[in-house]
Amino acid sequence: MSIQESLEERLCLPLQTPLIRGPPRLRRPRTPAPVTLLRRCDRIAAKPREADSTKQAQCVLMQKPGMVAPSPNVDSETVRKYKATFRAPLSDSTQEVLQLLFGGEFDPVAMNLDMVGLDEVAN
């Protein structure tokens, strides 16, 4: 008999019962939470949402300078006026307003914006 076999004989005992008593339990699929139980802030839920994120961003950009009232529907005429605002260079008064609006971080030259006629279109 080899040394390994004699050590196994002294140290290892045969098991009377198996270590695993049966097959593993099956996991139950999680049931989705009902819509009524989802917690949601009323203020956030009341905000208008667009299905298209680009349209949502356009709405936000037009609401910031006060070009349109906060509403979920922005018609093509409003979008046309908004785009017309940024076609020509900015007037000094418009630059000052945007500086105040964006907290001093607005640089029309760096952004390469053309906004002549903002005063006429916004009114």
Coordinates of N, CA and C in Angstrom, one line a residue:
M1 N 0.9 -1.2 0.0 CA 0.0 0.0 0.0 C 0.9 1.2 0.0
S2 N 0.5 2.3 -0.8 CA 1.3 3.5 -0.9 C 1.0 4.4 0.2
I3 N 1.8 5.4 0.4 CA 1.6 6.4 1.5 C 0.3 7.2 1.2
Q4 N 0.0 7.5 0.0 CA -1.2 8.2 -0.3 C -2.4 7.4 0.1
E5 N -2.4 6.2 -0.3 CA -3.6 5.3 0.1 C -3.8 5.2 1.6
S6 N -2.7 5.0 2.3 CA -2.8 4.9 3.7 C -3.3 6.2 4.4
L7 N -2.9 7.3 3.9 CA -3.4 8.6 4.4 C -4.9 8.8 4.1
E8 N -5.3 8.4 2.9 CA -6.7 8.5 2.6 C -7.5 7.6 3.4
E9 N -7.0 6.4 3.7 CA -7.7 5.5 4.6 C -7.9 6.0 6.0
R10 N -6.9 6.7 6.5 CA -7.0 7.2 7.9 C -7.8 8.5 8.0
L11 N -7.7 9.4 7.0 CA -8.3 10.7 7.0 C -9.7 10.7 6.4
C12 N -10.0 10.0 5.4 CA -11.2 10.1 4.7 C -12.2 9.0 5.2
L13 N -13.4 9.5 5.5 CA -14.5 8.6 6.0 C -15.5 8.5 4.9
P14 N -16.1 7.4 4.7 CA -17.2 7.3 3.7 C -18.4 8.1 4.2
L15 N -19.1 8.8 3.3 CA -20.3 9.5 3.7 C -21.5 8.6 3.8
Q16 N -22.2 8.8 4.9 CA -23.5 8.0 5.1 C -24.6 8.6 4.3
T17 N -24.7 9.9 4.3 CA -25.8 10.6 3.5 C -25.1 11.6 2.5
P18 N -25.7 11.8 1.4 CA -25.2 12.7 0.4 C -25.2 14.1 0.9
L19 N -24.3 14.9 0.4 CA -24.2 16.3 0.8 C -25.4 17.1 0.2
I20 N -25.7 16.8 -1.0 CA -26.8 17.5 -1.7 C -28.0 16.7 -1.6
R21 N -29.1 17.2 -1.0 CA -30.3 16.4 -0.8 C -31.2 16.2 -2.0
G22 N -31.0 17.1 -3.0 CA -31.9 17.0 -4.1 C -31.5 17.9 -5.2
P23 N -32.2 18.0 -6.3 CA -31.8 19.0 -7.3 C -32.1 20.4 -6.8
P24 N -31.4 21.4 -7.5 CA -31.6 22.7 -7.0 C -33.0 23.2 -7.3
R25 N -33.5 24.1 -6.4 CA -34.8 24.7 -6.6 C -34.9 25.5 -7.8
L26 N -36.0 25.5 -8.5 CA -36.1 26.3 -9.7 C -36.5 27.8 -9.2
R27 N -35.9 28.7 -9.9 CA -36.2 30.1 -9.6 C -37.5 30.5 -10.1
R28 N -38.3 31.2 -9.3 CA -39.6 31.7 -9.8 C -39.3 33.0 -10.5
P29 N -40.0 33.2 -11.7 CA -39.8 34.5 -12.4 C -40.4 35.6 -11.5
R30 N -39.8 36.7 -11.6 CA -40.4 37.9 -10.9 C -41.6 38.4 -11.6
T31 N -42.6 38.7 -10.9 CA -43.8 39.3 -11.5 C -43.6 40.8 -11.6
P32 N -43.9 41.4 -12.7 CA -43.7 42.8 -12.8 C -44.7 43.5 -11.8
A33 N -44.1 44.6 -11.3 CA -45.0 45.4 -10.4 C -46.1 46.1 -11.1
P34 N -47.3 46.1 -10.6 CA -48.4 46.8 -11.3 C -48.1 48.3 -11.4
V35 N -48.6 48.9 -12.4 CA -48.4 50.3 -12.7 C -48.8 51.2 -11.6
T36 N -49.8 50.8 -10.8 CA -50.4 51.6 -9.8 C -49.4 51.7 -8.6
L37 N -48.5 50.7 -8.5 CA -47.6 50.7 -7.3 C -46.3 51.4 -7.6
L38 N -46.0 51.8 -8.9 CA -44.8 52.5 -9.2 C -44.9 53.9 -8.6
R39 N -43.8 54.3 -7.9 CA -43.8 55.6 -7.2 C -43.2 56.6 -8.3
R40 N -43.9 57.7 -8.4 CA -43.4 58.7 -9.3 C -43.8 60.1 -8.7
C41 N -42.9 61.0 -8.9 CA -43.1 62.3 -8.4 C -44.2 63.0 -9.2
D42 N -45.2 63.6 -8.6 CA -46.3 64.3 -9.3 C -45.8 65.4 -10.2
R43 N -44.8 66.1 -9.7 CA -44.2 67.2 -10.5 C -43.6 66.7 -11.8
I44 N -42.9 65.6 -11.7 CA -42.2 65.1 -12.9 C -43.3 64.5 -13.8
A45 N -44.3 63.8 -13.2 CA -45.3 63.2 -14.0 C -46.2 64.2 -14.8
A46 N -46.3 65.4 -14.2 CA -47.1 66.5 -14.9 C -46.4 67.1 -16.0
K47 N -45.0 66.9 -16.1 CA -44.3 67.6 -17.2 C -44.7 66.9 -18.6
P48 N -44.8 67.8 -19.6 CA -45.1 67.2 -20.9 C -43.9 66.4 -21.4
R49 N -44.2 65.3 -22.1 CA -43.1 64.4 -22.6 C -43.4 64.2 -24.1
E50 N -42.4 64.2 -24.9 CA -42.5 63.8 -26.3 C -41.9 62.4 -26.5
A51 N -42.5 61.7 -27.4 CA -42.0 60.4 -27.7 C -40.6 60.5 -28.3
D52 N -40.4 61.5 -29.1 CA -39.1 61.7 -29.8 C -38.2 62.6 -28.9
S53 N -37.0 62.2 -28.6 CA -36.2 63.0 -27.7 C -35.7 64.3 -28.4
T54 N -35.6 64.3 -29.8 CA -35.2 65.5 -30.5 C -36.3 66.5 -30.3
K55 N -37.5 66.1 -30.5 CA -38.6 67.1 -30.3 C -38.7 67.6 -28.9
Q56 N -38.4 66.7 -27.9 CA -38.4 67.1 -26.5 C -37.4 68.2 -26.3
A57 N -36.2 68.0 -26.9 CA -35.1 69.0 -26.7 C -35.4 70.3 -27.4
Q58 N -36.1 70.2 -28.6 CA -36.5 71.5 -29.3 C -37.5 72.2 -28.4
C59 N -38.4 71.5 -27.8 CA -39.4 72.2 -27.0 C -38.7 72.9 -25.8
V60 N -37.8 72.2 -25.2 CA -37.1 72.8 -24.0 C -36.3 74.0 -24.5
L61 N -35.6 73.9 -25.6 CA -34.8 75.1 -26.1 C -35.7 76.3 -26.5
M62 N -36.9 76.0 -27.0 CA -37.8 77.2 -27.3 C -38.5 77.7 -26.1
Q63 N -38.6 76.9 -25.0 CA -39.2 77.4 -23.8 C -38.3 78.3 -23.0
K64 N -37.0 77.9 -23.0 CA -36.0 78.7 -22.2 C -36.0 80.2 -22.5
P65 N -35.8 80.6 -23.7 CA -35.8 82.1 -23.9 C -37.2 82.7 -24.0
G66 N -38.3 81.9 -23.7 CA -39.6 82.4 -23.7 C -40.3 82.5 -25.0
M67 N -39.8 81.8 -26.0 CA -40.4 81.9 -27.3 C -41.8 81.2 -27.4
V68 N -41.9 80.2 -26.6 CA -43.2 79.5 -26.6 C -43.6 79.2 -25.2
A69 N -44.9 79.1 -24.9 CA -45.3 78.7 -23.6 C -45.1 77.2 -23.4
P70 N -44.9 76.8 -22.1 CA -44.7 75.4 -21.9 C -45.9 74.6 -22.3
S71 N -45.8 73.8 -23.3 CA -46.9 73.0 -23.8 C -46.3 71.8 -24.5
P72 N -47.0 70.7 -24.6 CA -46.5 69.5 -25.3 C -46.5 69.6 -26.8
N73 N -47.3 70.5 -27.3 CA -47.4 70.6 -28.8 C -46.7 71.9 -29.3
V74 N -45.8 71.7 -30.2 CA -45.1 72.8 -30.8 C -45.4 72.7 -32.3
D75 N -46.0 73.7 -32.9 CA -46.4 73.5 -34.3 C -45.2 73.9 -35.2
S76 N -45.3 73.7 -36.5 CA -44.3 73.9 -37.4 C -44.0 75.4 -37.6
E77 N -45.0 76.3 -37.4 CA -44.7 77.7 -37.4 C -43.8 78.2 -36.3
T78 N -44.0 77.6 -35.1 CA -43.1 78.0 -34.0 C -41.7 77.5 -34.3
V79 N -41.5 76.3 -34.8 CA -40.2 75.8 -35.2 C -39.6 76.7 -36.2
R80 N -40.4 77.1 -37.2 CA -39.8 78.0 -38.3 C -39.3 79.3 -37.7
K81 N -40.1 79.9 -36.8 CA -39.7 81.2 -36.1 C -38.4 81.0 -35.3
Y82 N -38.3 79.8 -34.6 CA -37.2 79.5 -33.8 C -35.9 79.4 -34.7
K83 N -36.0 78.7 -35.8 CA -34.9 78.6 -36.7 C -34.5 79.9 -37.4
A84 N -35.5 80.7 -37.7 CA -35.3 82.1 -38.3 C -34.5 83.0 -37.3
T85 N -34.7 82.8 -36.0 CA -34.1 83.5 -35.0 C -32.5 83.4 -35.1
F86 N -32.1 82.2 -35.4 CA -30.7 81.9 -35.4 C -30.0 82.0 -36.8
R87 N -30.6 82.6 -37.7 CA -30.0 82.7 -39.1 C -29.0 83.8 -39.2
A88 N -29.1 84.9 -38.5 CA -28.2 86.1 -38.7 C -27.5 86.4 -37.4
P89 N -26.5 87.3 -37.5 CA -25.7 87.6 -36.2 C -26.6 88.2 -35.2
L90 N -26.2 88.0 -33.9 CA -27.0 88.5 -32.8 C -26.8 90.0 -32.6
S91 N -27.9 90.7 -32.1 CA -27.8 92.1 -31.8 C -27.2 92.1 -30.4
D92 N -26.7 93.3 -30.0 CA -26.1 93.5 -28.7 C -27.1 93.2 -27.5
S93 N -28.3 93.7 -27.7 CA -29.3 93.4 -26.6 C -29.6 92.0 -26.5
T94 N -29.7 91.3 -27.6 CA -30.0 89.8 -27.5 C -28.8 89.1 -26.9
Q95 N -27.6 89.5 -27.2 CA -26.4 88.9 -26.5 C -26.5 89.1 -25.0
E96 N -26.8 90.3 -24.6 CA -26.9 90.5 -23.1 C -28.0 89.7 -22.5
V97 N -29.1 89.5 -23.1 CA -30.2 88.7 -22.6 C -29.8 87.3 -22.5
L98 N -29.1 86.8 -23.5 CA -28.6 85.4 -23.4 C -27.5 85.2 -22.4
Q99 N -26.7 86.2 -22.2 CA -25.7 86.1 -21.2 C -26.3 86.0 -19.8
L100 N -27.4 86.8 -19.6 CA -28.1 86.6 -18.3 C -28.8 85.3 -18.2
L101 N -29.4 84.9 -19.3 CA -30.2 83.6 -19.3 C -29.3 82.4 -19.0
F102 N -28.1 82.4 -19.6 CA -27.2 81.2 -19.4 C -26.1 81.4 -18.4
G103 N -26.3 82.5 -17.6 CA -25.4 82.7 -16.4 C -24.0 83.0 -16.8
G104 N -23.8 83.8 -17.9 CA -22.5 84.2 -18.3 C -21.7 83.2 -19.1
E105 N -22.2 82.0 -19.3 CA -21.5 81.0 -20.1 C -21.9 81.0 -21.5
F106 N -22.6 82.0 -22.0 CA -23.0 82.0 -23.4 C -22.0 82.8 -24.2
D107 N -21.4 82.2 -25.2 CA -20.5 82.9 -26.1 C -20.9 82.6 -27.5
P108 N -21.7 83.6 -28.1 CA -22.2 83.4 -29.5 C -21.1 83.2 -30.5
V109 N -20.0 83.8 -30.3 CA -18.9 83.7 -31.3 C -18.3 82.3 -31.3
A110 N -18.1 81.7 -30.0 CA -17.6 80.4 -29.9 C -18.7 79.4 -30.4
M111 N -20.0 79.7 -30.2 CA -21.0 78.8 -30.7 C -21.4 79.0 -32.1
N112 N -20.8 80.0 -32.8 CA -21.0 80.3 -34.2 C -22.5 80.5 -34.5
L113 N -23.2 81.3 -33.6 CA -24.6 81.5 -33.8 C -24.9 82.8 -34.6
D114 N -25.9 82.7 -35.4 CA -26.4 83.9 -36.1 C -27.8 84.1 -35.7
M115 N -28.1 85.2 -35.0 CA -29.4 85.5 -34.5 C -30.0 86.9 -34.7
V116 N -29.7 87.4 -35.9 CA -30.3 88.8 -36.1 C -31.8 88.6 -36.2
G117 N -32.5 89.6 -35.7 CA -33.9 89.6 -35.8 C -34.6 88.9 -34.6
L118 N -33.9 88.5 -33.6 CA -34.5 87.8 -32.5 C -35.6 88.7 -31.8
D119 N -35.3 90.0 -31.7 CA -36.3 90.9 -31.1 C -37.6 90.9 -31.9
E120 N -37.5 90.9 -33.2 CA -38.7 91.0 -34.1 C -39.5 89.6 -34.0
V121 N -38.8 88.5 -34.1 CA -39.4 87.2 -34.2 C -40.0 86.8 -32.8
A122 N -39.3 87.2 -31.7 CA -39.8 86.8 -30.4 C -41.1 87.6 -30.0
N123 N -41.2 88.8 -30.6 CA -42.4 89.6 -30.2 C -43.6 89.3 -31.0

